Short mmCIF file of C-alpha atoms and ligand atoms in Angstrom, two decimals:
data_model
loop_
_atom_site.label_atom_id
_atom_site.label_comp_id
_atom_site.label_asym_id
_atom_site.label_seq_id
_atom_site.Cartn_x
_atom_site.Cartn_y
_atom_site.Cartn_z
CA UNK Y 1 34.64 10.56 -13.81
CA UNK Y 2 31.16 10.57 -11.94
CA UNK Y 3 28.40 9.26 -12.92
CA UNK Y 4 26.01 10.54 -15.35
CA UNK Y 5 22.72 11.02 -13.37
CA UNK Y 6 24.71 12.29 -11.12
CA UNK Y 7 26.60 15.35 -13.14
CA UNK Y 8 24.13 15.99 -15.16
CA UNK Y 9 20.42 15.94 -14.01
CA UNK Y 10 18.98 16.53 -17.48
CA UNK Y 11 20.62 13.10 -19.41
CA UNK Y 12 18.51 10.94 -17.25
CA UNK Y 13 19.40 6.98 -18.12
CA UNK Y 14 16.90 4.70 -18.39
CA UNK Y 15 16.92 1.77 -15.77
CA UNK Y 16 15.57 -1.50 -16.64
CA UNK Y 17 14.19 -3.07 -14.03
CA UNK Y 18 12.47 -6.53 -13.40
CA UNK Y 19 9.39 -7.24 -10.29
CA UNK Y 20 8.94 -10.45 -9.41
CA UNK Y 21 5.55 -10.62 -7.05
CA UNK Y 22 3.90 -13.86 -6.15
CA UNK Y 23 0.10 -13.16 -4.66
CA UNK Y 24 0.10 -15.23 -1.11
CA UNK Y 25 -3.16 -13.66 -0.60
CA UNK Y 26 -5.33 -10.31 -0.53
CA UNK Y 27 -4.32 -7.39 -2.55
CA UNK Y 28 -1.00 -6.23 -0.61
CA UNK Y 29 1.73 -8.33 -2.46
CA UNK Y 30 0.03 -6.91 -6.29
CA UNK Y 31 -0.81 -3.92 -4.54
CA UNK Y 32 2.44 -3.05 -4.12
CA UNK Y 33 4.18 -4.55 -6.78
CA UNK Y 34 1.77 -2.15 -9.60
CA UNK Y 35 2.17 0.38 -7.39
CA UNK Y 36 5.95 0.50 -7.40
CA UNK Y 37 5.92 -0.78 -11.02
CA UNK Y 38 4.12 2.57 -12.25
CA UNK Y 39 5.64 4.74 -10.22
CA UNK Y 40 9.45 3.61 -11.48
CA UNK Y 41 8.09 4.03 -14.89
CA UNK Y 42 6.05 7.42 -14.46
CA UNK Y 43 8.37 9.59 -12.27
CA UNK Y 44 12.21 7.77 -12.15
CA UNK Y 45 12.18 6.54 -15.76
CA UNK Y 46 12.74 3.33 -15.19
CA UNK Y 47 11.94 0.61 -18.28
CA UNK Y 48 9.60 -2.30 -16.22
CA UNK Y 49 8.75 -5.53 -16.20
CA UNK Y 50 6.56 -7.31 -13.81
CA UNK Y 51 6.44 -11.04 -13.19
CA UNK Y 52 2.99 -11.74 -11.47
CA UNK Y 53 1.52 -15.30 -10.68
CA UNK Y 54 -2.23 -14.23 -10.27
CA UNK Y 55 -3.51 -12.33 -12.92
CA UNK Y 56 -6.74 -12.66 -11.75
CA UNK Y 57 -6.11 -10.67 -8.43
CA UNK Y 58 -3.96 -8.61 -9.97
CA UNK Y 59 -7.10 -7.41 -12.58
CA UNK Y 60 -9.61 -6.65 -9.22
CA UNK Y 61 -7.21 -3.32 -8.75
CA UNK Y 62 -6.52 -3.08 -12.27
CA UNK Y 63 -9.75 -4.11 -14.52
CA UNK Y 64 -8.18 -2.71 -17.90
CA UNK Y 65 -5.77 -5.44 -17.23
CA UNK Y 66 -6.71 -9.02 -19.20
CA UNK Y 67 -5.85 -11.62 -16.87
CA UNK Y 68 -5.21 -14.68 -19.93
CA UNK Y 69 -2.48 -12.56 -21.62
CA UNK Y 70 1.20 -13.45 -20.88
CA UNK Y 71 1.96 -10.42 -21.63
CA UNK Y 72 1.00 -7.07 -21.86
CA UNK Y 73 1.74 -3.71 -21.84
CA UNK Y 74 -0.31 -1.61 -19.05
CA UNK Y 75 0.30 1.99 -18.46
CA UNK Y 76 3.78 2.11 -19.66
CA UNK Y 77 4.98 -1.61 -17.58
CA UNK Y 78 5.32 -4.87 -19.41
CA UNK Y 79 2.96 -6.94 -17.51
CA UNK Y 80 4.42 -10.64 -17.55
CA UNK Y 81 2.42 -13.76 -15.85
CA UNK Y 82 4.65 -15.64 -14.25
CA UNK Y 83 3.81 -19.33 -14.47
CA UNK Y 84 5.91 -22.65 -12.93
CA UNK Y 85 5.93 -24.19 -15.98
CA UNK Y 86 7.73 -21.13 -18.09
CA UNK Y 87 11.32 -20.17 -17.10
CA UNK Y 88 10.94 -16.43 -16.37
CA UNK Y 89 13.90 -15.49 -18.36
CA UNK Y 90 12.60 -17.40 -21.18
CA UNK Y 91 9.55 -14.32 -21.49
CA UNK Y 92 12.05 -12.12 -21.74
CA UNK Y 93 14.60 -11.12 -25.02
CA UNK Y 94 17.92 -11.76 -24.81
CA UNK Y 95 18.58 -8.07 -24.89
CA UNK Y 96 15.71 -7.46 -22.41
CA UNK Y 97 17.79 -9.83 -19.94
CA UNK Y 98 21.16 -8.43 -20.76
CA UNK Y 99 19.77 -4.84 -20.01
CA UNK Y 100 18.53 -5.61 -16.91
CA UNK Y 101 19.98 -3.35 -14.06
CA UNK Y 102 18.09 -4.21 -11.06
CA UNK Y 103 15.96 -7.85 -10.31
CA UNK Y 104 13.57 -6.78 -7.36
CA UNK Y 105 12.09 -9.66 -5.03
CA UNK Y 106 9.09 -8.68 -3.69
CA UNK Y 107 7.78 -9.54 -0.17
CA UNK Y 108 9.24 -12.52 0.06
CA UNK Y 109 8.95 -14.43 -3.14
CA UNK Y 110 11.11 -16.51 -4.25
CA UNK Y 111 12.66 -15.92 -7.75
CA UNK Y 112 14.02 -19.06 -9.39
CA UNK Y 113 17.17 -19.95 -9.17
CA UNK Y 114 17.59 -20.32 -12.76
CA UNK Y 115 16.53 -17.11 -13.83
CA UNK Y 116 19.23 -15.81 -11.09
CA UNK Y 117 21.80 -17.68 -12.86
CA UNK Y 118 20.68 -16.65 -15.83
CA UNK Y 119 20.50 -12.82 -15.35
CA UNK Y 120 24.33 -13.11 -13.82
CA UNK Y 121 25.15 -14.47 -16.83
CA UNK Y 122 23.65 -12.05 -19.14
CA UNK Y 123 24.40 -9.27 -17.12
CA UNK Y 124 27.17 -9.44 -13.84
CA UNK Y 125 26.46 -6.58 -12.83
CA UNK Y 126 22.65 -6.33 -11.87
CA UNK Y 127 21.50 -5.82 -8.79
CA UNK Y 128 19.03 -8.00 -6.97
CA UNK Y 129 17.13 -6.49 -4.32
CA UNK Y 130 15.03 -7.89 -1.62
CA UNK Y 131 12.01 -5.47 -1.12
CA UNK Y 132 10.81 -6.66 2.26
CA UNK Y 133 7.59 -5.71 3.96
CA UNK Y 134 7.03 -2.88 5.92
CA UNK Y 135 7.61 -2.30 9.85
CA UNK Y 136 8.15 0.38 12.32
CA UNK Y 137 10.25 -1.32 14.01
CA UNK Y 138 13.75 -0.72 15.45
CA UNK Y 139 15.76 -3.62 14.15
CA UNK Y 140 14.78 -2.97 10.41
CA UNK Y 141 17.32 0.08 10.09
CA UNK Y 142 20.04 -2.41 11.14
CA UNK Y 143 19.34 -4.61 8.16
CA UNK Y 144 18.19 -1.53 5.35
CA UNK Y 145 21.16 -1.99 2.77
CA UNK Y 146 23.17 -4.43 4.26
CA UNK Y 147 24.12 -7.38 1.75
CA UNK Y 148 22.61 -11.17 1.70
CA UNK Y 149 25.31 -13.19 0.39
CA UNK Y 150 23.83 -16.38 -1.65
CA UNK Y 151 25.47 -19.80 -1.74
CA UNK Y 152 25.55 -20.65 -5.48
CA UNK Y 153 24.37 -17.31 -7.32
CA UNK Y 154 26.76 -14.81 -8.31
CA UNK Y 155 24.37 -11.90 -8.01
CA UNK Y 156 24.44 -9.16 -5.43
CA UNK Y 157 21.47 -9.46 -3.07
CA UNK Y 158 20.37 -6.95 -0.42
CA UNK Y 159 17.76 -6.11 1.94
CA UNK Y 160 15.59 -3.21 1.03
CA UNK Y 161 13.06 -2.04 4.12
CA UNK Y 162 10.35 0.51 3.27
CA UNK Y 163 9.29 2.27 6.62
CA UNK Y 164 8.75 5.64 8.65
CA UNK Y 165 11.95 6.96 9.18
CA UNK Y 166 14.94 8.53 7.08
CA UNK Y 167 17.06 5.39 8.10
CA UNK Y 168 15.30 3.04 6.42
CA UNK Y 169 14.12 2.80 2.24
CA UNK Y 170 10.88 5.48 2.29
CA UNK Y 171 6.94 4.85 1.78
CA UNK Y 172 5.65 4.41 -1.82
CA UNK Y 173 4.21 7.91 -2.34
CA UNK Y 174 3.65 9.39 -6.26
CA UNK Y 175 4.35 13.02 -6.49
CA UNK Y 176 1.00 13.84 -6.96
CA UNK Y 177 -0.85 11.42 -4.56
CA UNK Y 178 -1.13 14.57 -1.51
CA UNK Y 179 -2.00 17.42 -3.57
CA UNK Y 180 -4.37 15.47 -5.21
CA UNK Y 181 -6.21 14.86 -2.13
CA UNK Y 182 -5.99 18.17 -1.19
CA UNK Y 183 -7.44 20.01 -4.26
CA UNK Y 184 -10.28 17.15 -3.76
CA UNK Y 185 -10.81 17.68 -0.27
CA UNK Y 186 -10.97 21.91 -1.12
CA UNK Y 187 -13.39 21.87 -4.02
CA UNK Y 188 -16.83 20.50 -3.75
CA UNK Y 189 -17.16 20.07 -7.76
CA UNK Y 190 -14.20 17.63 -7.63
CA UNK Y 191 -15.91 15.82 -4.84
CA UNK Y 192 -19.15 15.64 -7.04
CA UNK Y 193 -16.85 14.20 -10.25
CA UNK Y 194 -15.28 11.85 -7.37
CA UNK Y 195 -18.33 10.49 -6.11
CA UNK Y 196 -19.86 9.52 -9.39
CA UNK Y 197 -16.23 7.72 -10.83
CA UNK Y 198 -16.71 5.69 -7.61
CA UNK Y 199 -20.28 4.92 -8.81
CA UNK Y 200 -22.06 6.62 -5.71
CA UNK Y 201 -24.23 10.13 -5.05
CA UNK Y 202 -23.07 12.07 -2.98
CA UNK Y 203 -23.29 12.08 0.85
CA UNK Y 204 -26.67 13.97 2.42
CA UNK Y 205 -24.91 17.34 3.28
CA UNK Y 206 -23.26 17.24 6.62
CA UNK Y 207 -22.38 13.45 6.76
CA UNK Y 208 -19.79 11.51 8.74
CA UNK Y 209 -18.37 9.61 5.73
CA UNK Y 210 -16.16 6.87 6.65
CA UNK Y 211 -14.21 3.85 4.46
CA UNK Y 212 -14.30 0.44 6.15
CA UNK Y 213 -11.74 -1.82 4.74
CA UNK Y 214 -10.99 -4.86 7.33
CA UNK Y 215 -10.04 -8.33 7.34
CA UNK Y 216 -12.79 -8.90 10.30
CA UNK Y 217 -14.81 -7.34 12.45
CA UNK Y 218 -17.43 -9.57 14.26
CA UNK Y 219 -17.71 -6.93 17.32
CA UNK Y 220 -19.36 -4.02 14.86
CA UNK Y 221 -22.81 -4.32 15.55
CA UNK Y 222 -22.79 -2.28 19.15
CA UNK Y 223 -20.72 0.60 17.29
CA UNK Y 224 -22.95 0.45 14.36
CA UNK Y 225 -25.68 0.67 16.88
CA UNK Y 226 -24.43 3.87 18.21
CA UNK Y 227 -24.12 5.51 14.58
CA UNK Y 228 -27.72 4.83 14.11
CA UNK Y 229 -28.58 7.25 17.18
CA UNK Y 230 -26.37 9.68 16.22
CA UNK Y 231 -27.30 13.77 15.52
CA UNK Y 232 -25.20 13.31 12.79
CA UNK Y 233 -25.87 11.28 9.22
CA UNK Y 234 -23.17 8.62 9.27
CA UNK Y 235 -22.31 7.17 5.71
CA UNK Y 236 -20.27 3.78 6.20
CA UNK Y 237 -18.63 2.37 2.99
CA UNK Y 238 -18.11 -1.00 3.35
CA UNK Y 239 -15.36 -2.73 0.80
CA UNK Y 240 -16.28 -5.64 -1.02
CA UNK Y 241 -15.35 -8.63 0.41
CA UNK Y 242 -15.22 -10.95 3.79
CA UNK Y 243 -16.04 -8.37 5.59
CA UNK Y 244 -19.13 -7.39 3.59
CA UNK Y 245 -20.23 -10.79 3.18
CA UNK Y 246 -20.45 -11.24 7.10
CA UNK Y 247 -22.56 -8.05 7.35
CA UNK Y 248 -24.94 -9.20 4.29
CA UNK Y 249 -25.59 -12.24 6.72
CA UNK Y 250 -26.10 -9.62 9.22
CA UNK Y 251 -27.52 -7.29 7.74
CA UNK Y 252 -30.52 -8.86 4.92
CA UNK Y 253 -30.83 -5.18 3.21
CA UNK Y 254 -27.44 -5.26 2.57
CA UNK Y 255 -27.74 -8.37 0.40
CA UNK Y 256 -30.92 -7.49 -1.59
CA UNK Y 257 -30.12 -3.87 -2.05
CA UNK Y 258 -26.46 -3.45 -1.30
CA UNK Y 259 -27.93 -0.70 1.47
CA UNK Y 260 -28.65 -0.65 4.98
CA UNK Y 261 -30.63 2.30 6.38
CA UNK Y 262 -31.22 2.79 10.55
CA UNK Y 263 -31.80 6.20 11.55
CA UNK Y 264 -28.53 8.13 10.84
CA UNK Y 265 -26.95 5.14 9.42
CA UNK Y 266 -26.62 4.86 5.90
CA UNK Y 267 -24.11 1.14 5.62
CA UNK Y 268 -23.55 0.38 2.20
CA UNK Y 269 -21.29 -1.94 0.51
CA UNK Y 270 -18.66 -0.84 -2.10
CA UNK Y 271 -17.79 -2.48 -4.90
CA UNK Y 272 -14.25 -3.04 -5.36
CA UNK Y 273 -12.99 0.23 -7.10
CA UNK Y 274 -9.71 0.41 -9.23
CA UNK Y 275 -6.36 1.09 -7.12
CA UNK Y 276 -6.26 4.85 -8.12
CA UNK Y 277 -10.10 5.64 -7.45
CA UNK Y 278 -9.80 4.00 -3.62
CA UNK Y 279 -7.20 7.36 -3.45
CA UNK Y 280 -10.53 9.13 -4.13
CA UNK Y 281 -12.34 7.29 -1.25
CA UNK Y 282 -9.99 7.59 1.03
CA UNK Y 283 -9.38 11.24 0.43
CA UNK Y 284 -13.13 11.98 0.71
CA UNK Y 285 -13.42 10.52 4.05
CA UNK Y 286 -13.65 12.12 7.16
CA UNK Y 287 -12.31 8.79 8.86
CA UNK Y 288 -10.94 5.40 7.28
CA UNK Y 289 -10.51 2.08 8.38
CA UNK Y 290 -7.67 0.28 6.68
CA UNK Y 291 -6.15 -3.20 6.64
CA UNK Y 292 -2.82 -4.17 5.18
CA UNK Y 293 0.22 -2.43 3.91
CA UNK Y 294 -0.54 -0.36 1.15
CA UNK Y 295 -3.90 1.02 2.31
CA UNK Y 296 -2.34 1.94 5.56
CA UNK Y 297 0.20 4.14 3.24
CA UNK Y 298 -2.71 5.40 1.11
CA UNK Y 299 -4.93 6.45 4.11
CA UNK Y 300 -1.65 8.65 5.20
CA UNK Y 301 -1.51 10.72 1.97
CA UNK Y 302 -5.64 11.05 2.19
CA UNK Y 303 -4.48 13.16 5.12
CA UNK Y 304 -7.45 11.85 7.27
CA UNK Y 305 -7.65 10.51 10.83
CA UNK Y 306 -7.43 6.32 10.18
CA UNK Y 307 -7.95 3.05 12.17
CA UNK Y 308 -5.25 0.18 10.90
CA UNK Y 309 -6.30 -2.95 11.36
CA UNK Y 310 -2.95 -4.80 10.51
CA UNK Y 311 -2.37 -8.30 8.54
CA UNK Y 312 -2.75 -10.94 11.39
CA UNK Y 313 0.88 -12.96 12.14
CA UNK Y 314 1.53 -15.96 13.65
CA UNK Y 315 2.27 -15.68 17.48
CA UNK Y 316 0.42 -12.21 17.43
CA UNK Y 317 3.70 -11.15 15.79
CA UNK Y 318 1.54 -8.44 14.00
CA UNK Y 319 1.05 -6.48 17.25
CA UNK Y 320 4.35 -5.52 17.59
CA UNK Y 321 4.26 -4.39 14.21
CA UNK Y 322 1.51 -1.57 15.35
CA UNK Y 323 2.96 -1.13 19.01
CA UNK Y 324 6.32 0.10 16.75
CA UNK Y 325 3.92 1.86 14.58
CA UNK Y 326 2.30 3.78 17.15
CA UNK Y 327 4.26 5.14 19.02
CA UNK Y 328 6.32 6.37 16.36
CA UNK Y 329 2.89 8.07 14.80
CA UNK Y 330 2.36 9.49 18.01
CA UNK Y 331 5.51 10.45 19.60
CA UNK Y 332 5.09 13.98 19.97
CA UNK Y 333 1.12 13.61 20.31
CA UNK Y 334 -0.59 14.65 24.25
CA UNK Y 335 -0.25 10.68 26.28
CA UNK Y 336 -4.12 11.07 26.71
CA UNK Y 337 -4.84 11.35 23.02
CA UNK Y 338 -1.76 8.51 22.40
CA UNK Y 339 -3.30 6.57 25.37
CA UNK Y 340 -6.72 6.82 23.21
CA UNK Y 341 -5.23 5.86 20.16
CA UNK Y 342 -3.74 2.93 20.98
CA UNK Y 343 -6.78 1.75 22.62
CA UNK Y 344 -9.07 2.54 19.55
CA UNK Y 345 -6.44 0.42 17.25
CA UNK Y 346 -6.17 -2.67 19.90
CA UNK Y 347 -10.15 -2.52 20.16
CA UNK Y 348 -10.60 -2.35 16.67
CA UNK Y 349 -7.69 -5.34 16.16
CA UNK Y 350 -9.27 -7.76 18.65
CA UNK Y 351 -12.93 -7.04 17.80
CA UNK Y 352 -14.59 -5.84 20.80
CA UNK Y 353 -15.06 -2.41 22.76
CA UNK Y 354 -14.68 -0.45 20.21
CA UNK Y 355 -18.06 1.35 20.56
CA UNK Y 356 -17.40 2.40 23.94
CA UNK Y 357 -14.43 4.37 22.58
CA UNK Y 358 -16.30 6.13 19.90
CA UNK Y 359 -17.80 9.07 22.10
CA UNK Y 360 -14.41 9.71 23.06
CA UNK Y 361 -12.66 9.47 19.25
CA UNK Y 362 -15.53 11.88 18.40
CA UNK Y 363 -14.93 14.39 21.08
CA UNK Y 364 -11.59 14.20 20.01
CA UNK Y 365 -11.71 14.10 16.10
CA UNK Y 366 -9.96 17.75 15.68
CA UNK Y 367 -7.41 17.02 17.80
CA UNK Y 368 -6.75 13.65 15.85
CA UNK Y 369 -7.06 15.32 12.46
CA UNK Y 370 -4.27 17.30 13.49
CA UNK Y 371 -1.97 15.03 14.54
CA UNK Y 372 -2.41 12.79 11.49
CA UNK Y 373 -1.46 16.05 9.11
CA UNK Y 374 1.45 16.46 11.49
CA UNK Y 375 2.60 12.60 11.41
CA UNK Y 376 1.89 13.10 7.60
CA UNK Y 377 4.21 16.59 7.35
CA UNK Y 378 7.07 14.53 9.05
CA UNK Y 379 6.71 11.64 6.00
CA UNK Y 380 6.48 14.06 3.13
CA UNK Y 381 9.86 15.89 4.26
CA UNK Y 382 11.51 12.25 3.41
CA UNK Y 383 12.19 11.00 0.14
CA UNK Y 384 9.58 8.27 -1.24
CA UNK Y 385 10.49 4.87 -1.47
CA UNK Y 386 10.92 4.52 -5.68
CA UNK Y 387 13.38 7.68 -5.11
CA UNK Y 388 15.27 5.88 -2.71
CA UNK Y 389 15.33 2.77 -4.88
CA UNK Y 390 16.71 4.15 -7.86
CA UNK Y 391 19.35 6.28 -5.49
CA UNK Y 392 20.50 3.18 -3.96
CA UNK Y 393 21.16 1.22 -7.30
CA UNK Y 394 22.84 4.54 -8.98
CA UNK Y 395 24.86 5.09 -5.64
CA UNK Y 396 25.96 0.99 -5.42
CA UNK Y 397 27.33 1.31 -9.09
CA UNK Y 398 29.44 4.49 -8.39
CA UNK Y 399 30.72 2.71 -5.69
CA UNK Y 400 31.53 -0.51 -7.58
CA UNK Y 401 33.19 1.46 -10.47
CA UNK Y 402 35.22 3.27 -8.02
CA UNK Y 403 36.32 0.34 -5.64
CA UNK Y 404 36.70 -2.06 -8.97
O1 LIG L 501 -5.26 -6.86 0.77
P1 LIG L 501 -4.44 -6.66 1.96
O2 LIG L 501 -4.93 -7.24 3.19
O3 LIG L 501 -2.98 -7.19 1.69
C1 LIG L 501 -2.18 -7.88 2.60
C2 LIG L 501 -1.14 -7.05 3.26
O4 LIG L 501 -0.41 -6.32 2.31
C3 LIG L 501 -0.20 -7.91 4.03
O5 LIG L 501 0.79 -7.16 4.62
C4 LIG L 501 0.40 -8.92 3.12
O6 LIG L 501 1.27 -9.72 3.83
C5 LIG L 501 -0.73 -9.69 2.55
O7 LIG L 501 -1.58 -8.84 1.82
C6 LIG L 501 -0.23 -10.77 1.64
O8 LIG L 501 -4.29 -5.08 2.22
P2 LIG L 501 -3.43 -3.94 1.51
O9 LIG L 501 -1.97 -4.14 1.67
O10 LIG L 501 -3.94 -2.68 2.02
O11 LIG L 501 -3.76 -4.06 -0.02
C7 LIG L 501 -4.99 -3.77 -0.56
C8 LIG L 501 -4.81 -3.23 -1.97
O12 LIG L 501 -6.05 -3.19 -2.62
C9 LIG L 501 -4.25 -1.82 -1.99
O13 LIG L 501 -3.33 -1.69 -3.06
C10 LIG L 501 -5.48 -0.96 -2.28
C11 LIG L 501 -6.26 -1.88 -3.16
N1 LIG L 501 -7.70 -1.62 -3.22
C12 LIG L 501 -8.24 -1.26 -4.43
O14 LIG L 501 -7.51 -1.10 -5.43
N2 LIG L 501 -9.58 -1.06 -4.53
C13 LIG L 501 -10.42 -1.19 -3.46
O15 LIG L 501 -11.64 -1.01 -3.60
C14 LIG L 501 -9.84 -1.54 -2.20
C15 LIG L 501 -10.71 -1.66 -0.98
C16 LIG L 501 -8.48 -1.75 -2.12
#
């Protein structure tokens, strides 16, 4: 007998799944998390529940969310804040814990042992699943899948990598994330709508618009020098926060008026927008600067040429990360626009240079714009990453019911 989402497509069952996501800092970790949380619920039918620690982050890229509810229900996911002095599995029903199918920890949390113990008691056979950050690199298709035995909790753990290729679990990407950036980027009355949810006119006609979303970037002043001279009107969003208060220092127009205005340089400060509207921004863009691991993935499905300036590591661990990254991106790209590239990312990582590169990113922006579409072509033939999830759960119970 096979299994049911298997023989037949159309009796889809529900699968109840519980996040766990602990904010260690920025917006990645609850990035992610709501991200995956909505997308389980919206397009594999999955029944959610997300344990989150910071409900105050967690409402910066969600403001409909109320941050001193335990819990609440928020576009079809029950919304649960996970606090040290509450046993998770003591917010849940007893038939909520029984039904759970699949426990996922996120990035690196830890889930307590106790709820561990009790989920294996309520139910034996969920699945708990590591969901590990994203890399490029080689090693992580060697560990994709493979089990992590725990001493004392009779749960099956194992590793889950998101990443590039077809070995590894997939990118989080909704089903309508590229064609809604497409229609955008095709019709100039969806721009208009775009530009006023994001709170902003519209760009003077024939403007270099560009999203600037960094952790740092103290060597900017030389580059923004150079977009002041420009033929060409250059609007600069800036996102709200470290990186916008260092250029209000900078910058005293910024501060009193949110604007800064040199010749064709228009730099303005953005507030923080909610997670779906910075798809907008990125997708009306002509270039975007991104930072950690979910705006990377977003600026990929805005389909425009982008600048990653990856999470910082100890031991300049990170810079293997984008090496990997890199020269997977550009594998089939000419070595001199590679070579360029890579020096444009490095620049941009450690803070300096970067203005004597722009001429050449310029000169080359077509060129760039096509590879990106063509690195973006190879993604979209592979299955997204809350596909693959749900696969991997439904193909480890057919397995278990076989081999039991
Ligand atoms: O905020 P980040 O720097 O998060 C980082 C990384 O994920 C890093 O890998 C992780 O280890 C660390 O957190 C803990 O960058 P990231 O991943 O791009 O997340 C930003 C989120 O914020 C993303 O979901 C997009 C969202 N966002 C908005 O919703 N509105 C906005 O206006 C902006 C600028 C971002």
């Amino acid at each position: 007998m096979t299994d049911v989402a298997v023989s037949n497509p159309c009796i889809e069952p529900v699968l109840p799944v519980v996040i766990f996501c602990s904010v260690v800092d920025n917006f990645g970790d609850i990035g992610i998390c709501w991200r995956l949380a909505r997308q389980l619920v919206a397009e594999q039918h999955c029944q959610v529940r997300l344990f989150v620690d910071d409900l105050e982050s967690f409402a910066r890229i969600c403001p409909e969310l109320d941050p001193k509810q335990s819990r609440q229900q928020m576009n079809g996911v029950t919304v649960l804040y996970w606090q040290s002095a509450v046993a998770p599995q003591h917010q849940l029903t007893p038939a909520e814990l029984t039904q759970t199918a699949l426990c996922i920890e996120a990035l690196a949390c830890t889930i307590p042992a106790e709820f561990l113990n009790a989920l294996a008691l309520a139910n034996p056979n969920a699945l708990w699943l590591n969901l590990e950050y994203l890399t490029a690199e080689d090693w992580a298709a060697g560990c994709h899948g493979l089990p992590s035995p725990q001493q004392g909790v009779r749960l099956k753990k194992y590793f889950f990598f998101p990443g590039f290729t077809a070995d590894v679990g997939g990118l989080l990407r909704e089903q309508h994330v590229v064609a809604q950036a497409q229609a955008l980027q095709q019709s100039t009355q969806l721009q208009q709508q775009a530009w006023q949810q994001l709170g902003l006119n519209p760009p003077a006609p024939g403007s270099r618009v560009m999203s600037l979303f960094a952790y740092s970037q103290t060597g900017i002043a030389s580059w923004l020098a150079l977009l002041a001279q420009d033929v060409r009107p250059n609007l600069l969003l800036v996102a709200e926060g470290a990186l916008a208060e260092s250029l209000r220092r900078q910058y005293p127009d910024l501060a009193t008026n949110g604007k800064f205005v040199q010749g064709s340089l228009t730099l303005q400060i953005l507030p923080f927008v909610p997670q779906p509207d910075y798809d907008l921004l990125l997708a009306l863009c002509d270039l975007n600067f991104v930072r950690g691991e979910d705006s990377v993935i977003r600026a990929h499905w805005a389909g425009k040429p982008f600048i990653w300036q990856i999470y910082r590591q100890a031991e300049a661990a990170h810079l293997d990360k984008l090496q990997a990254f890199l020269q997977l991106m550009l594998a089939d790209a000419p070595e001199a626009l590679a070579e360029l590239m890579l020096a444009l990312h490095l620049a941009f990582e450690q803070e300096q240079n970067f203005a004597e590169l722009w001429p050449e990113f310029i000169q080359n922006y077509d060129a760039i714009q096509s590879l990106t579409l063509d690195w973006q072509g190879k993604l979209l033939a592979q299955q997204d990453l809350a596909s693959n999830l749900v696969r991997f759960v439904q193909n480890h119970h057919i397995m278990s019911r076989n081999f039991s």
